[in-house]
Amino acid sequence: QALRFTANARWRITAGGDLSLPKIGDVRVTWSRALPSVPSSVTVVKDAAGRYFASFVVGTDPDETLPETDAVAGIDLGLTHFAVLSDGTKIDSPRFLRRAEKKLKREQRRLS
């Protein structure tokens, strides 16, 4: 579920930092960072948990590049561990299904 407002839709960012959308009104926004330039459009997305997110399209200078870095990392995805990094760090697999199975087992026992 997404809704996109382009530049001619008369949306704006208010002086108080809220987002004013047509037919919706002022929406309070928690900003993750400052926008680098004036946005040309905004997309409002509702996720599965019922939260809303706004993403902005902004123009940047084409000569602007990211700083150089010498850090390189290799990642190996596996079965026993979710990922193994080149420095030896092991990231365990998330066990969503196992936790859900335990909860289902407990609830089934309670129901019977």
XYZ file of N, CA and C in Angstrom:
336
model
N 0.846 -1.169 0.000
C 0.000 0.000 0.000
C 0.884 1.221 0.000
N 0.886 1.924 -1.110
C 1.737 3.103 -1.239
C 0.984 4.201 -1.970
N 1.376 5.425 -1.689
C 0.777 6.593 -2.302
C 1.891 7.567 -2.635
N 1.961 8.004 -3.894
C 3.030 8.901 -4.322
C 2.454 10.271 -4.657
N 3.105 11.309 -4.135
C 2.752 12.683 -4.442
C 3.911 13.302 -5.209
N 3.637 13.803 -6.412
C 4.671 14.462 -7.203
C 4.698 15.950 -6.876
N 5.581 16.679 -7.526
C 5.765 18.096 -7.225
C 4.510 18.917 -7.484
N 3.704 18.553 -8.487
C 2.515 19.348 -8.797
C 1.300 18.968 -7.951
N 1.444 18.113 -6.963
C 0.334 17.694 -6.100
C 0.141 18.626 -4.913
N 0.934 19.671 -4.802
C 0.845 20.691 -3.746
C 1.070 20.126 -2.348
N 1.995 19.215 -2.195
C 2.406 18.774 -0.870
C 3.582 19.656 -0.462
N 3.844 19.753 0.832
C 4.957 20.588 1.293
C 5.397 20.139 2.672
N 6.587 20.583 3.026
C 7.111 20.375 4.370
C 6.910 21.690 5.109
N 6.175 21.657 6.217
C 5.849 22.879 6.934
C 7.052 23.389 7.719
N 6.924 24.600 8.228
C 8.004 25.210 9.004
C 8.271 24.429 10.293
N 7.258 23.779 10.826
C 7.420 22.995 12.050
C 7.984 21.610 11.821
N 8.250 21.243 10.555
C 8.818 19.931 10.259
C 7.789 18.870 9.963
N 6.509 19.251 9.894
C 5.467 18.292 9.537
C 5.377 18.169 8.029
N 4.670 17.159 7.582
C 4.460 16.927 6.162
C 2.996 17.227 5.863
N 2.746 18.194 4.989
C 1.388 18.570 4.631
C 1.042 17.897 3.311
N 0.074 16.982 3.365
C -0.324 16.211 2.189
C -1.736 16.598 1.766
N -2.015 16.683 0.459
C -3.360 17.036 0.010
C -4.376 15.966 0.393
N -5.560 16.409 0.794
C -6.697 15.573 1.204
C -6.432 14.780 2.486
N -5.235 14.888 3.050
C -4.922 14.195 4.300
C -4.699 15.213 5.403
N -3.929 16.249 5.112
C -3.639 17.284 6.091
C -2.204 17.174 6.576
N -1.943 17.807 7.712
C -0.597 17.786 8.289
C -0.350 16.467 9.008
N 0.795 15.885 8.731
C 1.189 14.612 9.336
C 2.488 14.847 10.084
N 2.524 14.452 11.341
C 3.743 14.588 12.132
C 4.754 13.554 11.660
N 6.000 14.000 11.457
C 7.039 13.135 10.896
C 8.203 13.059 11.873
N 8.739 11.872 12.059
C 9.993 11.684 12.795
C 11.080 11.538 11.743
N 11.942 12.543 11.637
C 12.951 12.575 10.584
C 14.150 11.728 10.974
N 14.616 10.889 10.050
C 15.809 10.086 10.308
C 17.069 10.890 10.009
N 16.970 11.870 9.097
C 18.096 12.744 8.767
C 17.557 13.940 7.994
N 18.391 14.954 7.863
C 17.993 16.152 7.122
C 18.067 15.876 5.628
N 17.185 16.483 4.875
C 17.192 16.311 3.429
C 18.300 17.169 2.820
N 19.062 16.634 1.869
C 20.170 17.398 1.287
C 19.727 18.510 0.350
N 18.523 18.398 -0.219
C 18.014 19.435 -1.115
C 16.488 19.376 -1.098
N 15.872 20.225 -1.898
C 14.417 20.261 -1.961
C 13.914 19.000 -2.664
N 13.012 18.238 -2.040
C 12.527 17.001 -2.655
C 11.579 17.288 -3.817
N 11.579 16.398 -4.808
C 10.694 16.551 -5.957
C 9.420 15.717 -5.816
N 9.465 14.653 -5.018
C 8.260 13.862 -4.777
C 8.400 13.128 -3.450
N 7.257 12.683 -2.946
C 7.234 11.919 -1.699
C 6.351 10.696 -1.914
N 6.778 9.570 -1.354
C 6.004 8.333 -1.391
C 5.721 7.910 0.040
N 4.452 7.710 0.351
C 4.038 7.265 1.682
C 3.667 5.791 1.571
N 4.298 4.949 2.402
C 4.124 3.492 2.338
C 3.634 2.997 3.692
N 2.666 2.090 3.673
C 2.184 1.430 4.891
C 2.709 0.012 4.881
N 3.418 -0.391 5.969
C 3.962 -1.746 6.016
C 2.971 -2.703 6.669
N 3.349 -3.958 6.787
C 2.458 -4.995 7.313
C 2.097 -4.772 8.773
N 2.945 -4.059 9.512
C 2.680 -3.806 10.925
C 1.791 -2.581 11.130
N 1.382 -1.928 10.047
C 0.514 -0.765 10.161
C 1.259 0.543 10.347
N 2.573 0.540 10.176
C 3.360 1.759 10.307
C 3.460 2.442 8.955
N 3.599 3.745 8.980
C 3.726 4.524 7.753
C 5.136 5.075 7.630
N 5.658 5.060 6.409
C 6.984 5.590 6.125
C 6.884 6.516 4.926
N 7.632 7.616 4.966
C 7.674 8.550 3.843
C 9.080 8.542 3.276
N 9.186 8.394 1.965
C 10.490 8.464 1.306
C 10.435 9.591 0.281
N 11.516 10.342 0.216
C 11.583 11.521 -0.632
C 12.571 11.299 -1.765
N 12.267 11.867 -2.930
C 13.192 11.863 -4.057
C 13.843 13.234 -4.091
N 15.166 13.250 -3.943
C 15.909 14.509 -3.959
C 17.018 14.423 -4.991
N 17.373 15.570 -5.525
C 18.472 15.619 -6.476
C 19.771 15.930 -5.754
N 20.867 15.336 -6.195
C 22.171 15.603 -5.604
C 23.137 16.003 -6.700
N 24.245 16.539 -6.302
C 25.282 16.946 -7.237
C 25.937 15.704 -7.834
N 26.041 15.604 -9.163
C 26.635 14.388 -9.753
C 28.121 14.227 -9.427
N 28.798 15.316 -9.053
C 30.216 15.216 -8.702
C 30.426 14.739 -7.267
N 29.354 14.686 -6.496
C 29.449 14.258 -5.101
C 29.649 12.749 -5.053
N 30.730 12.302 -4.430
C 31.029 10.871 -4.316
C 31.212 10.500 -2.858
N 31.145 9.233 -2.592
C 31.380 8.732 -1.248
C 32.872 8.739 -0.961
N 33.258 8.886 0.310
C 34.688 8.885 0.635
C 35.322 7.520 0.356
N 36.585 7.545 -0.028
C 37.322 6.311 -0.302
C 37.534 5.531 0.991
N 37.505 4.209 0.884
C 37.731 3.361 2.043
C 38.595 2.174 1.617
N 39.399 1.681 2.550
C 40.253 0.526 2.281
C 39.670 -0.752 2.869
N 38.572 -0.624 3.587
C 37.978 -1.784 4.252
C 37.264 -2.669 3.239
N 37.596 -3.954 3.247
C 36.968 -4.929 2.373
C 36.526 -6.092 3.250
N 35.315 -6.593 3.008
C 34.814 -7.718 3.790
C 34.208 -8.740 2.848
N 34.447 -10.001 3.146
C 33.835 -11.088 2.403
C 32.773 -11.738 3.273
N 31.677 -12.139 2.669
C 30.576 -12.739 3.413
C 30.257 -14.087 2.793
N 30.190 -15.124 3.642
C 29.842 -16.470 3.199
C 28.528 -16.848 3.869
N 27.482 -17.074 3.088
C 26.195 -17.477 3.626
C 26.161 -18.993 3.726
N 25.680 -19.495 4.857
C 25.696 -20.936 5.055
C 24.427 -21.457 5.686
N 24.452 -22.752 6.019
C 23.292 -23.399 6.611
C 23.345 -23.397 8.133
N 24.505 -23.688 8.703
C 24.609 -23.728 10.160
C 24.683 -22.335 10.753
N 25.316 -21.413 10.066
C 25.370 -20.009 10.476
C 24.794 -19.180 9.335
N 24.087 -18.107 9.704
C 23.500 -17.249 8.680
C 24.581 -16.671 7.776
N 25.638 -16.150 8.408
C 26.737 -15.574 7.628
C 28.028 -15.713 8.420
N 29.133 -15.886 7.682
C 30.468 -15.890 8.262
C 31.259 -14.810 7.520
N 31.764 -13.830 8.273
C 32.517 -12.739 7.673
C 33.966 -13.139 7.475
N 34.671 -12.401 6.641
C 36.055 -12.742 6.320
C 36.980 -12.607 7.523
N 36.575 -11.841 8.544
C 37.407 -11.734 9.745
C 37.103 -12.833 10.758
N 36.220 -13.774 10.400
C 35.912 -14.911 11.268
C 34.671 -14.731 12.118
N 34.043 -13.581 12.075
C 32.835 -13.341 12.853
C 31.695 -14.180 12.301
N 31.014 -14.916 13.200
C 29.894 -15.763 12.790
C 28.592 -15.135 13.272
N 27.648 -15.022 12.371
C 26.334 -14.470 12.690
C 25.353 -15.627 12.660
N 24.694 -15.886 13.795
C 23.776 -17.015 13.897
C 22.531 -16.795 13.057
N 21.914 -17.903 12.647
C 20.685 -17.844 11.863
C 19.524 -17.413 12.758
N 18.656 -16.553 12.250
C 17.459 -16.230 13.026
C 16.536 -17.446 13.026
N 16.017 -17.779 14.170
C 15.204 -18.993 14.305
C 13.727 -18.635 14.427
N 13.188 -17.951 13.425
C 11.791 -17.536 13.477
C 10.857 -18.725 13.505
N 11.109 -19.708 12.652
C 10.223 -20.865 12.572
C 10.277 -21.683 13.854
N 11.464 -21.868 14.423
C 11.586 -22.646 15.666
C 10.799 -21.994 16.797
N 10.920 -20.662 16.909
C 10.178 -19.965 17.964
C 8.679 -20.068 17.726
N 8.271 -19.962 16.468
C 6.841 -20.062 16.159
C 6.327 -21.468 16.443
N 7.136 -22.493 16.154
C 6.724 -23.869 16.431
C 6.549 -24.104 17.926
N 7.453 -23.559 18.728
C 7.333 -23.714 20.182
C 6.072 -23.042 20.698
N 5.790 -21.852 20.188
C 4.588 -21.143 20.622
C 3.336 -21.894 20.175
N 3.338 -22.408 18.941
C 2.204 -23.166 18.442
C 1.985 -24.428 19.271
N 3.065 -25.116 19.624
C 2.967 -26.335 20.441
C 2.342 -26.022 21.799
N 2.778 -24.944 22.420
C 2.264 -24.548 23.719
C 0.771 -24.178 23.630
N 0.410 -23.426 22.606
C -0.983 -23.012 22.449
C -1.891 -24.196 22.102
N -1.386 -25.162 21.314
C -2.170 -26.356 20.992
C -2.444 -27.186 22.237
N -1.427 -27.294 23.096
C -1.618 -28.023 24.356
C -2.662 -27.335 25.219
N -2.595 -26.014 25.273
C -3.537 -25.247 26.070
C -4.958 -25.385 25.513
N -5.088 -25.416 24.193
C -6.394 -25.538 23.569
C -7.009 -26.908 23.808
N -6.203 -27.965 23.759
C -6.749 -29.312 23.935
C -7.064 -29.564 25.399
